PDB file of N, CA and C in Angstrom:
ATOM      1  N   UNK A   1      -8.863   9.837 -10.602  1.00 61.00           N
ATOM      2  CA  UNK A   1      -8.502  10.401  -9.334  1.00 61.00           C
ATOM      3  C   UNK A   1      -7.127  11.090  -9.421  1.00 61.00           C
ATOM      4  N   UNK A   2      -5.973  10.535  -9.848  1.00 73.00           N
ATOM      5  CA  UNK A   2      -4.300  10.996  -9.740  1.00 73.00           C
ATOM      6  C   UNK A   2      -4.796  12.287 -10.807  1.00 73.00           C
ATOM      7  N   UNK A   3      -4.191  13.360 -10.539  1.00 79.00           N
ATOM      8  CA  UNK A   3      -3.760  14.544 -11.506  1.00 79.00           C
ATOM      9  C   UNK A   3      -2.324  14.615 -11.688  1.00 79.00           C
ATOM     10  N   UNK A   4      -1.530  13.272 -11.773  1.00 80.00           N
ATOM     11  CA  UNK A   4      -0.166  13.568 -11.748  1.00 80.00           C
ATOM     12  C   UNK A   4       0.245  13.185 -13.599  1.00 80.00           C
ATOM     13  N   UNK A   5       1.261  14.009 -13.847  1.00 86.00           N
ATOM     14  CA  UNK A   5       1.276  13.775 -14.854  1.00 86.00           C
ATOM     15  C   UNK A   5       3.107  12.948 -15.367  1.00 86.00           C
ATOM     16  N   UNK A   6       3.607  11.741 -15.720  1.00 87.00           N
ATOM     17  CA  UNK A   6       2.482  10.990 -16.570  1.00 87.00           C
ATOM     18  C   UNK A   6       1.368  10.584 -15.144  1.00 87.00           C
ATOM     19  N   UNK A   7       0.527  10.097 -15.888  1.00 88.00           N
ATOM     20  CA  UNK A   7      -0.553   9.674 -14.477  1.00 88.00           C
ATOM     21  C   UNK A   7       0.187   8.326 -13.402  1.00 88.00           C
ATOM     22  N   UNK A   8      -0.099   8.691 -12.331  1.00 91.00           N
ATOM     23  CA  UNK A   8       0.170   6.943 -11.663  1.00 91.00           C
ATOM     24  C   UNK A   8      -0.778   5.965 -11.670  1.00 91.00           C
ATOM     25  N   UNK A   9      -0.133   4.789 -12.005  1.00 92.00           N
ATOM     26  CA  UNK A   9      -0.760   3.215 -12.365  1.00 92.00           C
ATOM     27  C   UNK A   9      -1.594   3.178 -11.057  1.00 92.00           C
ATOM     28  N   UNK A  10      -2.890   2.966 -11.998  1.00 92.00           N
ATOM     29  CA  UNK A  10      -4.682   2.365 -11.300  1.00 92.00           C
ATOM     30  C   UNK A  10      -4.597   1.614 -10.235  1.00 92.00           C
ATOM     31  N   UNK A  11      -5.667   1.502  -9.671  1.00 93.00           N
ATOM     32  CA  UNK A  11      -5.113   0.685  -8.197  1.00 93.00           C
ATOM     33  C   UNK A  11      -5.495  -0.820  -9.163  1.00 93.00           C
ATOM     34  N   UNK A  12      -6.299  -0.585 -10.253  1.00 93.00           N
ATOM     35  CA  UNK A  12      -6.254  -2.703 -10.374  1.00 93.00           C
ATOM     36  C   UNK A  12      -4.669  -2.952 -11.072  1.00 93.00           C
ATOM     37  N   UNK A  13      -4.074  -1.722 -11.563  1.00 92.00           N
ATOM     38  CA  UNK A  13      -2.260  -2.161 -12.347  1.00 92.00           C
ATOM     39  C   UNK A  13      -1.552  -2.752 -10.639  1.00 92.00           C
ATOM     40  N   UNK A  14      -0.770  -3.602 -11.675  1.00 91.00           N
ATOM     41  CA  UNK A  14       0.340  -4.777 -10.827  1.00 91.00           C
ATOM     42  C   UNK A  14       1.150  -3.544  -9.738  1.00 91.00           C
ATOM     43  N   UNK A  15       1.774  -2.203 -10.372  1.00 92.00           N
ATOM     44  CA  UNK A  15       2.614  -1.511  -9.962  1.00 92.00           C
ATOM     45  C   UNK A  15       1.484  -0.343  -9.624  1.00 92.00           C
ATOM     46  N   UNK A  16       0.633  -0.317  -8.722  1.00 93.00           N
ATOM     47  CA  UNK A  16      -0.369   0.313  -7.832  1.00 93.00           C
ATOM     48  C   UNK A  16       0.317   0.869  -6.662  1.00 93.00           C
ATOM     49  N   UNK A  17       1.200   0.428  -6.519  1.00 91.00           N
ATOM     50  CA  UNK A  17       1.763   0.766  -5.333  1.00 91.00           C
ATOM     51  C   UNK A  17       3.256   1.798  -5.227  1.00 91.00           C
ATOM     52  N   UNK A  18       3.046   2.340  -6.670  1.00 91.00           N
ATOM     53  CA  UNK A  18       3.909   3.293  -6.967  1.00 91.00           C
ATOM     54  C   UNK A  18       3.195   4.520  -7.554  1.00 91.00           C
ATOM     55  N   UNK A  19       1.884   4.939  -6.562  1.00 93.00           N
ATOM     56  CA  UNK A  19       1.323   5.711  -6.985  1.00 93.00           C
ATOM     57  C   UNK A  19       1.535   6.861  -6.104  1.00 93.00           C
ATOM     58  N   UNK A  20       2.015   8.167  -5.762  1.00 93.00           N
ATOM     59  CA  UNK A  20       1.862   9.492  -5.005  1.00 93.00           C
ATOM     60  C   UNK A  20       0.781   8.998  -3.756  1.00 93.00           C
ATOM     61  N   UNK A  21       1.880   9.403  -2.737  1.00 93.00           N
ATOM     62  CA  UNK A  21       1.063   9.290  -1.288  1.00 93.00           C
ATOM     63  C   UNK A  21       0.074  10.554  -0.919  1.00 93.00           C
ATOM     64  N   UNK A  22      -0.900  10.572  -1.104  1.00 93.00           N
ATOM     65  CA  UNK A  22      -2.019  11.853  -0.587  1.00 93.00           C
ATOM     66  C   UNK A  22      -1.792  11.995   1.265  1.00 93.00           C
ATOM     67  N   UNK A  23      -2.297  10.793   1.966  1.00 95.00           N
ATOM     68  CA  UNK A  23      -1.584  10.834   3.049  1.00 95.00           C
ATOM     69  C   UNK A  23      -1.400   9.646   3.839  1.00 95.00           C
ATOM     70  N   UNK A  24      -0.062   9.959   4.944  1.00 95.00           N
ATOM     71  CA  UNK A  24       0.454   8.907   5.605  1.00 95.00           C
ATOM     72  C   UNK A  24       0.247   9.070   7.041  1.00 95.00           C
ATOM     73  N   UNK A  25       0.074   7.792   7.995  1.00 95.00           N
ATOM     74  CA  UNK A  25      -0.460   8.224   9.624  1.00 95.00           C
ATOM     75  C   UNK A  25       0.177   6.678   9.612  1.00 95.00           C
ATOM     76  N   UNK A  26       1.739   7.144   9.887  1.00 93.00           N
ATOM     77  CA  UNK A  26       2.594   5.828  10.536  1.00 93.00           C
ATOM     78  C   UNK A  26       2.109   5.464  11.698  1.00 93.00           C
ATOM     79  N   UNK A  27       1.733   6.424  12.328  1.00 94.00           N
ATOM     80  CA  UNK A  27       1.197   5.720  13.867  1.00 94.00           C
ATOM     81  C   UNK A  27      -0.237   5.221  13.831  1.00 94.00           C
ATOM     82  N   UNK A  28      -0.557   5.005  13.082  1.00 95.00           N
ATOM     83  CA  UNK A  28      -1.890   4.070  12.553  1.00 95.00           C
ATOM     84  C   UNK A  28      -1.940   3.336  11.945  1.00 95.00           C
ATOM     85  N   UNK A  29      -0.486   3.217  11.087  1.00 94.00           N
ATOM     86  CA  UNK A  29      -0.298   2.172  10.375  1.00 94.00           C
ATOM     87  C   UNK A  29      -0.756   1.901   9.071  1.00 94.00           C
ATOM     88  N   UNK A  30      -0.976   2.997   8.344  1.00 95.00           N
ATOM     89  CA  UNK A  30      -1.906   2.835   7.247  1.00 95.00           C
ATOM     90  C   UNK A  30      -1.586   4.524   6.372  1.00 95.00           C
ATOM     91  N   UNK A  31      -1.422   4.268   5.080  1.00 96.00           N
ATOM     92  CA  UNK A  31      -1.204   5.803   4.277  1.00 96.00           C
ATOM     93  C   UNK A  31      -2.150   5.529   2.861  1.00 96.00           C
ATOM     94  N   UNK A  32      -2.684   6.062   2.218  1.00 96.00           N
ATOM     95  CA  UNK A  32      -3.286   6.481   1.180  1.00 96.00           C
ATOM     96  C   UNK A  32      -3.100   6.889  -0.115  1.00 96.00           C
ATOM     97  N   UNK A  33      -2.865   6.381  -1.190  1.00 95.00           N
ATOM     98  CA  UNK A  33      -2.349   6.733  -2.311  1.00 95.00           C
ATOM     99  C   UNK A  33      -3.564   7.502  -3.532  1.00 95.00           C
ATOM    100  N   UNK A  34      -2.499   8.118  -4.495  1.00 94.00           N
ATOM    101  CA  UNK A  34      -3.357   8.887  -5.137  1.00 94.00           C
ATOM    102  C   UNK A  34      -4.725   8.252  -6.079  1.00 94.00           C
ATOM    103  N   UNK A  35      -4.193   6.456  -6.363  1.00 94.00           N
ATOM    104  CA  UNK A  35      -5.340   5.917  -6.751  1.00 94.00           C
ATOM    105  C   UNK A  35      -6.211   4.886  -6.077  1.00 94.00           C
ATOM    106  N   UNK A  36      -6.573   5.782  -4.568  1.00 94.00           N
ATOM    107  CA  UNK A  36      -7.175   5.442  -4.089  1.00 94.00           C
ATOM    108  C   UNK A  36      -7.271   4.258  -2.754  1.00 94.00           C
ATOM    109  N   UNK A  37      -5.597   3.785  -3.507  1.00 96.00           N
ATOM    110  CA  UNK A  37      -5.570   2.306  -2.643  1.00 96.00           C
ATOM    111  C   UNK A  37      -4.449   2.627  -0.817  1.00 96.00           C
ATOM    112  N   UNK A  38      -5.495   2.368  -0.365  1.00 96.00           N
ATOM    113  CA  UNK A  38      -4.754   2.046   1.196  1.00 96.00           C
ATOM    114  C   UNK A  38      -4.008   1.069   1.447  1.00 96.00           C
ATOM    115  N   UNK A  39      -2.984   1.491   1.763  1.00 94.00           N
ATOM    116  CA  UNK A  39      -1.924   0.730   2.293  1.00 94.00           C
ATOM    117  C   UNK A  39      -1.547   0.335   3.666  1.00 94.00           C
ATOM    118  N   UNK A  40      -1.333  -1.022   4.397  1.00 95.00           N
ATOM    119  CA  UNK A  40      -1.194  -0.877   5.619  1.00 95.00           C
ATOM    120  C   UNK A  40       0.394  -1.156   5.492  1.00 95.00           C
ATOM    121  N   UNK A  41       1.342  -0.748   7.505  1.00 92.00           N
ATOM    122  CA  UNK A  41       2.377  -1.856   7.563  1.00 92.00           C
ATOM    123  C   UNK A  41       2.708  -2.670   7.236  1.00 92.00           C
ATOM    124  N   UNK A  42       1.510  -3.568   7.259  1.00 90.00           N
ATOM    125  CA  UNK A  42       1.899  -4.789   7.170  1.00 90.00           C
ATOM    126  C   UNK A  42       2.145  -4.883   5.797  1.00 90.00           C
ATOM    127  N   UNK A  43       1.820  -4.590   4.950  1.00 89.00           N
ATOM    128  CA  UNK A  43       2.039  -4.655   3.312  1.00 89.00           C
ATOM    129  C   UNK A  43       0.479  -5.200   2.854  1.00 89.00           C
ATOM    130  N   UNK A  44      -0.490  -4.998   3.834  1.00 93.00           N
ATOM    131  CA  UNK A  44      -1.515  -5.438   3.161  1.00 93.00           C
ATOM    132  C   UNK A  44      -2.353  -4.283   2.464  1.00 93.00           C
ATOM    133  N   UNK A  45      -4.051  -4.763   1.763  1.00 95.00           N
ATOM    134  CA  UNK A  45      -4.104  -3.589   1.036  1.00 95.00           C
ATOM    135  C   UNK A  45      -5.798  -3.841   0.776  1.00 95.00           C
ATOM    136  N   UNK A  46      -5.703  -2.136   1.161  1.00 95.00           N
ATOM    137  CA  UNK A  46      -7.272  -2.124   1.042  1.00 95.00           C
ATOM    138  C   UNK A  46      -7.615  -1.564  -0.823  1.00 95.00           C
ATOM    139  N   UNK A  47      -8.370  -1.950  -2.091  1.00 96.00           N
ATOM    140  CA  UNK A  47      -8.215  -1.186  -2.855  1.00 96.00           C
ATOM    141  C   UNK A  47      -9.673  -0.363  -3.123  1.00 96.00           C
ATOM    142  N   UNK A  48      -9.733   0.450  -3.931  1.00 95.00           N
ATOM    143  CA  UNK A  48     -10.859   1.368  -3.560  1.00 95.00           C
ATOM    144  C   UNK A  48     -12.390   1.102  -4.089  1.00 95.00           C
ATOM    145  N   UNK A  49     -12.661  -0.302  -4.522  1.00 95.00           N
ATOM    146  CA  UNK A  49     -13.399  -1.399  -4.553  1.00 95.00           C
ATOM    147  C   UNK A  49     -13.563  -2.433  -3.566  1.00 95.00           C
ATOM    148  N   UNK A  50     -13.016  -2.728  -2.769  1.00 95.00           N
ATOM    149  CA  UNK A  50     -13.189  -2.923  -1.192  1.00 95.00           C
ATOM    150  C   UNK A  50     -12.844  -4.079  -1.406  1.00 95.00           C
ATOM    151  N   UNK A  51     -11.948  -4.651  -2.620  1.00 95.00           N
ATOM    152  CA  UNK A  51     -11.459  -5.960  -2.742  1.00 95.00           C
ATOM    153  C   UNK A  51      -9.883  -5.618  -1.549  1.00 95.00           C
ATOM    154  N   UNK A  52      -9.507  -7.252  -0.444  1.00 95.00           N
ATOM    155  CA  UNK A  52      -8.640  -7.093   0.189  1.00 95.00           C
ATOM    156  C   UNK A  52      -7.194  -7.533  -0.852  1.00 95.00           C
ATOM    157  N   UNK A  53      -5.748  -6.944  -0.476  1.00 92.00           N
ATOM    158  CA  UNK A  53      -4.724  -7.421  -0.882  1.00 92.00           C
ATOM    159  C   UNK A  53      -4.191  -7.768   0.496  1.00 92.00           C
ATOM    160  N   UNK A  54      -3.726  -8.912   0.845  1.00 91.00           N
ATOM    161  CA  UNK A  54      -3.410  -9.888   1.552  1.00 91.00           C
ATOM    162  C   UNK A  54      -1.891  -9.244   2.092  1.00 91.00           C
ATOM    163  N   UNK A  55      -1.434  -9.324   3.284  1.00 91.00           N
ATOM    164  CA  UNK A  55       0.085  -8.752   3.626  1.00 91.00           C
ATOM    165  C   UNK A  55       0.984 -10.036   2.823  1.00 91.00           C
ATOM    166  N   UNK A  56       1.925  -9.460   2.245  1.00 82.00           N
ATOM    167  CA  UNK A  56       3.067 -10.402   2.110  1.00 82.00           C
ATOM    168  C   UNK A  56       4.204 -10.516   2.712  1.00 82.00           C
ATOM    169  N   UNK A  57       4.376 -11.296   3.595  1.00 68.00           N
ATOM    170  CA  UNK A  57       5.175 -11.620   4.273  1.00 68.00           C
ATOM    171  C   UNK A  57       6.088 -12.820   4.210  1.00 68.00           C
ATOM    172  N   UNK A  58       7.420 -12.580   4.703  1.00 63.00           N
ATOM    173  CA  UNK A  58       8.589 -13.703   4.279  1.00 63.00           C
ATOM    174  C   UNK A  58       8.030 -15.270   4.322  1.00 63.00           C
ATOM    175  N   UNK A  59       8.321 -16.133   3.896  1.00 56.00           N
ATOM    176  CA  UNK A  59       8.056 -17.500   4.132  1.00 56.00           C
ATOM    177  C   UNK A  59       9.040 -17.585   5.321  1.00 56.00           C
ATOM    178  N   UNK A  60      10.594 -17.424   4.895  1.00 56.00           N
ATOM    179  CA  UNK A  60      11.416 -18.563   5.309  1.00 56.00           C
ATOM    180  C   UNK A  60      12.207 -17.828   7.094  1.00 56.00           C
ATOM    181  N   UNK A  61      12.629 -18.568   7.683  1.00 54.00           N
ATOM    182  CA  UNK A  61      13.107 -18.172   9.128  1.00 54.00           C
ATOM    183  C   UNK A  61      14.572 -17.254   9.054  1.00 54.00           C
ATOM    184  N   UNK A  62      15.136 -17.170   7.587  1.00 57.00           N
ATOM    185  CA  UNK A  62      16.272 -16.403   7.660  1.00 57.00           C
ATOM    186  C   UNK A  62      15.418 -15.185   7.693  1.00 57.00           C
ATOM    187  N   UNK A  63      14.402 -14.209   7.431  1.00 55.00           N
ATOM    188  CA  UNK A  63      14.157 -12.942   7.458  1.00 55.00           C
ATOM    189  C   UNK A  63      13.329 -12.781   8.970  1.00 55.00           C
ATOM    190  N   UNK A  64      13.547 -13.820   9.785  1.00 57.00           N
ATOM    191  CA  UNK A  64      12.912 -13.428  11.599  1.00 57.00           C
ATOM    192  C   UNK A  64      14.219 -12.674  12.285  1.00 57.00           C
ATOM    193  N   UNK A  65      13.497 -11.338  12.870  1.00 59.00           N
ATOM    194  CA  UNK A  65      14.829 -10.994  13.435  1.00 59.00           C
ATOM    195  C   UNK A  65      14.266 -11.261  14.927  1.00 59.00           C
ATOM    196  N   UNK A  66      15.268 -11.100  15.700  1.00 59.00           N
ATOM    197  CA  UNK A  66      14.693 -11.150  17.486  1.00 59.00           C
ATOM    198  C   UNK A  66      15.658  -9.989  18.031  1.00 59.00           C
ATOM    199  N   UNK A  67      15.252  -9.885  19.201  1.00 62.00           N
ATOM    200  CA  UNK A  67      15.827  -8.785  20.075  1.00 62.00           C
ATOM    201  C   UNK A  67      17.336  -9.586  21.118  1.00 62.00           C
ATOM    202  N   UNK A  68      18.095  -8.669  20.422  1.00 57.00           N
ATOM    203  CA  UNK A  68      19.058  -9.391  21.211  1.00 57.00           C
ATOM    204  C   UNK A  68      18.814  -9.145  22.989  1.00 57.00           C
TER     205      UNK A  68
END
């Protein structure tokens, strides 16, 4: 799929997520990379085998922010 040259890492490589954005729709929450794999906000992840990647999100209460 990527025509970038060197190529960007496969959506099954660890570093998938440093692949050229084809396209992004912040207000949907979700952008598209060149190998295929969808990305949401949340950090979760669709890959183009329809296996899910799970959002990763902080464990601990120091990274909660609130509204002052």
């Amino acid at each position: 799929m990527c025509q970038h040259q060197p190529p960007c890492p496969s959506a099954d490589s660890a570093d998938r997520d440093a692949a050229h954005l084809v396209a992004h729709h912040p207000e949907q929450g979700w952008s598209l990379l060149c190998n295929g794999v969808l990305l949401f906000e949340d950090t979760g992840e669709l890959l183009p085998d329809g296996r899910v990647i799970a959002p990763c999100r902080p464990l601990g209460s120091e990274h909660i922010v609130t509204a002052a």
